Each structure stands twice: as structure tokens, then as C-alpha cells.
């Protein structure tokens, strides 16, 4: 997003705002990263890059990432998956 550094937040697209939010959350190198639909507003190419980044963080920095998503492909990449159906965990 370097080309957009002089723009106001209101001038960014939803996907751009989401990428900035993810970068801001990750820059402090938290031990646990909570992400609610992290790639929901992203195009498929950018979403795939983000998913690979999450895997890299997990593998290279021993970072725990808790994802909430409707994206079954993203959920399948995790080490563990829980599903909430009708108020019950499965």
C-alpha cells in the first residue's frame, strides 16, 4: 500500500483498510493474534497471500493465531478447527 501512504483512510477501499489493520496488529509481534474474518473483504489473490502469511507466522515465529471465519479453505489450514453449530461446539 506504499503508493497510498499520502491518502486519508476514507480514501482507501475496504480491502486496503483491512490489510492496514492486519499489519498494525502484527507489527507488535503478539504471542496471540485474534482475527475475525481477516480475509473477508479481500480479493482471492490477496486473501491467499494473507493465508500464507498466517502460516508463515505460525511456523517461523511460533505465533498462535485464532481465526474466526466462514472460509472453509482457510479453516482447513489450521492445526485445529472448531465449528459452532446451533450453539454447540463440534
PDB file of C-alpha atoms in Angstrom:
ATOM      1  CA  UNK A   1       0.000   0.000   0.000  1.00  0.00           C
ATOM      2  CA  UNK A   2       3.049   2.244  -0.257  1.00  0.00           C
ATOM      3  CA  UNK A   3       1.520   4.172  -3.155  1.00  0.00           C
ATOM      4  CA  UNK A   4      -1.401   5.061  -0.884  1.00  0.00           C
ATOM      5  CA  UNK A   5       0.633   6.425   2.049  1.00  0.00           C
ATOM      6  CA  UNK A   6      -0.397  10.033   1.390  1.00  0.00           C
ATOM      7  CA  UNK A   7      -4.115   9.200   1.225  1.00  0.00           C
ATOM      8  CA  UNK A   8      -6.626   9.586   4.035  1.00  0.00           C
ATOM      9  CA  UNK A   9      -8.194   6.422   5.492  1.00  0.00           C
ATOM     10  CA  UNK A  10     -11.540   7.414   3.956  1.00  0.00           C
ATOM     11  CA  UNK A  11      -9.907   7.201   0.519  1.00  0.00           C
ATOM     12  CA  UNK A  12      -8.889   3.538   0.957  1.00  0.00           C
ATOM     13  CA  UNK A  13     -11.004   0.605  -0.147  1.00  0.00           C
ATOM     14  CA  UNK A  14     -12.396  -1.852   2.379  1.00  0.00           C
ATOM     15  CA  UNK A  15      -9.732  -4.388   1.447  1.00  0.00           C
ATOM     16  CA  UNK A  16      -6.963  -1.838   1.822  1.00  0.00           C
ATOM     17  CA  UNK A  17      -8.248  -0.833   5.253  1.00  0.00           C
ATOM     18  CA  UNK A  18      -8.361  -4.481   6.257  1.00  0.00           C
ATOM     19  CA  UNK A  19      -4.747  -5.053   5.183  1.00  0.00           C
ATOM     20  CA  UNK A  20      -3.636  -1.992   7.163  1.00  0.00           C
ATOM     21  CA  UNK A  21      -5.475  -3.288  10.238  1.00  0.00           C
ATOM     22  CA  UNK A  22      -3.772  -6.684   9.923  1.00  0.00           C
ATOM     23  CA  UNK A  23      -0.347  -5.067   9.534  1.00  0.00           C
ATOM     24  CA  UNK A  24      -0.957  -2.873  12.592  1.00  0.00           C
ATOM     25  CA  UNK A  25      -1.953  -5.920  14.641  1.00  0.00           C
ATOM     26  CA  UNK A  26       1.110  -7.914  13.571  1.00  0.00           C
ATOM     27  CA  UNK A  27       3.783  -5.212  13.893  1.00  0.00           C
ATOM     28  CA  UNK A  28       3.914  -5.602  17.689  1.00  0.00           C
ATOM     29  CA  UNK A  29       4.620  -9.337  17.290  1.00  0.00           C
ATOM     30  CA  UNK A  30       1.922 -10.508  19.701  1.00  0.00           C
ATOM     31  CA  UNK A  31       2.080 -14.071  21.041  1.00  0.00           C
ATOM     32  CA  UNK A  32      -1.616 -14.489  20.169  1.00  0.00           C
ATOM     33  CA  UNK A  33      -3.256 -12.841  17.180  1.00  0.00           C
ATOM     34  CA  UNK A  34      -7.068 -12.763  17.092  1.00  0.00           C
ATOM     35  CA  UNK A  35      -8.546 -12.423  13.609  1.00  0.00           C
ATOM     36  CA  UNK A  36     -12.266 -12.204  12.828  1.00  0.00           C
ATOM     37  CA  UNK A  37     -12.866 -12.822   9.102  1.00  0.00           C
ATOM     38  CA  UNK A  38      -9.388 -11.487   8.245  1.00  0.00           C
ATOM     39  CA  UNK A  39      -9.721 -12.003   4.508  1.00  0.00           C
ATOM     40  CA  UNK A  40     -13.434 -11.308   4.150  1.00  0.00           C
ATOM     41  CA  UNK A  41     -13.032  -8.120   2.093  1.00  0.00           C
ATOM     42  CA  UNK A  42     -10.008  -9.209   0.088  1.00  0.00           C
ATOM     43  CA  UNK A  43      -9.812 -10.468  -3.471  1.00  0.00           C
ATOM     44  CA  UNK A  44      -8.831 -14.133  -3.819  1.00  0.00           C
ATOM     45  CA  UNK A  45      -5.167 -13.444  -4.686  1.00  0.00           C
ATOM     46  CA  UNK A  46      -4.628 -11.117  -1.721  1.00  0.00           C
ATOM     47  CA  UNK A  47      -6.564 -13.459   0.571  1.00  0.00           C
ATOM     48  CA  UNK A  48      -4.322 -16.344  -0.463  1.00  0.00           C
ATOM     49  CA  UNK A  49      -1.224 -14.249   0.285  1.00  0.00           C
ATOM     50  CA  UNK A  50      -2.638 -13.396   3.701  1.00  0.00           C
ATOM     51  CA  UNK A  51      -3.387 -17.039   4.466  1.00  0.00           C
ATOM     52  CA  UNK A  52       0.205 -17.963   3.568  1.00  0.00           C
ATOM     53  CA  UNK A  53       1.443 -15.157   5.817  1.00  0.00           C
ATOM     54  CA  UNK A  54      -0.557 -16.555   8.735  1.00  0.00           C
ATOM     55  CA  UNK A  55       1.006 -19.986   8.171  1.00  0.00           C
ATOM     56  CA  UNK A  56       4.470 -18.429   7.996  1.00  0.00           C
ATOM     57  CA  UNK A  57       3.933 -16.547  11.258  1.00  0.00           C
ATOM     58  CA  UNK A  58       2.780 -19.723  12.925  1.00  0.00           C
ATOM     59  CA  UNK A  59       5.691 -21.779  11.638  1.00  0.00           C
ATOM     60  CA  UNK A  60       8.537 -19.272  11.876  1.00  0.00           C
ATOM     61  CA  UNK A  61       7.618 -17.233  14.941  1.00  0.00           C
ATOM     62  CA  UNK A  62       5.692 -19.784  17.000  1.00  0.00           C
ATOM     63  CA  UNK A  63       2.736 -17.420  16.934  1.00  0.00           C
ATOM     64  CA  UNK A  64      -0.740 -18.533  17.915  1.00  0.00           C
ATOM     65  CA  UNK A  65      -3.440 -17.264  15.588  1.00  0.00           C
ATOM     66  CA  UNK A  66      -7.097 -17.647  16.475  1.00  0.00           C
ATOM     67  CA  UNK A  67      -9.240 -17.201  13.364  1.00  0.00           C
ATOM     68  CA  UNK A  68     -12.984 -16.831  13.152  1.00  0.00           C
ATOM     69  CA  UNK A  69     -14.071 -17.458   9.591  1.00  0.00           C
ATOM     70  CA  UNK A  70     -16.732 -18.795   7.281  1.00  0.00           C
ATOM     71  CA  UNK A  71     -13.983 -19.628   4.772  1.00  0.00           C
ATOM     72  CA  UNK A  72     -13.660 -23.423   4.901  1.00  0.00           C
ATOM     73  CA  UNK A  73     -10.396 -23.373   2.931  1.00  0.00           C
ATOM     74  CA  UNK A  74      -8.814 -21.033   5.463  1.00  0.00           C
ATOM     75  CA  UNK A  75     -10.174 -23.055   8.383  1.00  0.00           C
ATOM     76  CA  UNK A  76      -8.712 -26.234   6.898  1.00  0.00           C
ATOM     77  CA  UNK A  77      -5.211 -24.706   7.031  1.00  0.00           C
ATOM     78  CA  UNK A  78      -5.276 -24.540  10.821  1.00  0.00           C
ATOM     79  CA  UNK A  79      -3.816 -27.021  13.246  1.00  0.00           C
ATOM     80  CA  UNK A  80      -7.167 -27.306  14.978  1.00  0.00           C
ATOM     81  CA  UNK A  81     -10.684 -26.432  13.908  1.00  0.00           C
ATOM     82  CA  UNK A  82     -13.823 -25.986  15.957  1.00  0.00           C
ATOM     83  CA  UNK A  83     -17.241 -25.443  14.480  1.00  0.00           C
ATOM     84  CA  UNK A  84     -20.156 -23.752  16.197  1.00  0.00           C
ATOM     85  CA  UNK A  85     -23.478 -25.151  15.022  1.00  0.00           C
ATOM     86  CA  UNK A  86     -26.743 -24.220  16.700  1.00  0.00           C
ATOM     87  CA  UNK A  87     -24.882 -23.041  19.787  1.00  0.00           C
ATOM     88  CA  UNK A  88     -22.891 -26.271  20.144  1.00  0.00           C
ATOM     89  CA  UNK A  89     -19.172 -26.782  19.527  1.00  0.00           C
ATOM     90  CA  UNK A  90     -18.202 -29.675  17.309  1.00  0.00           C
TER      91      UNK A  90
END
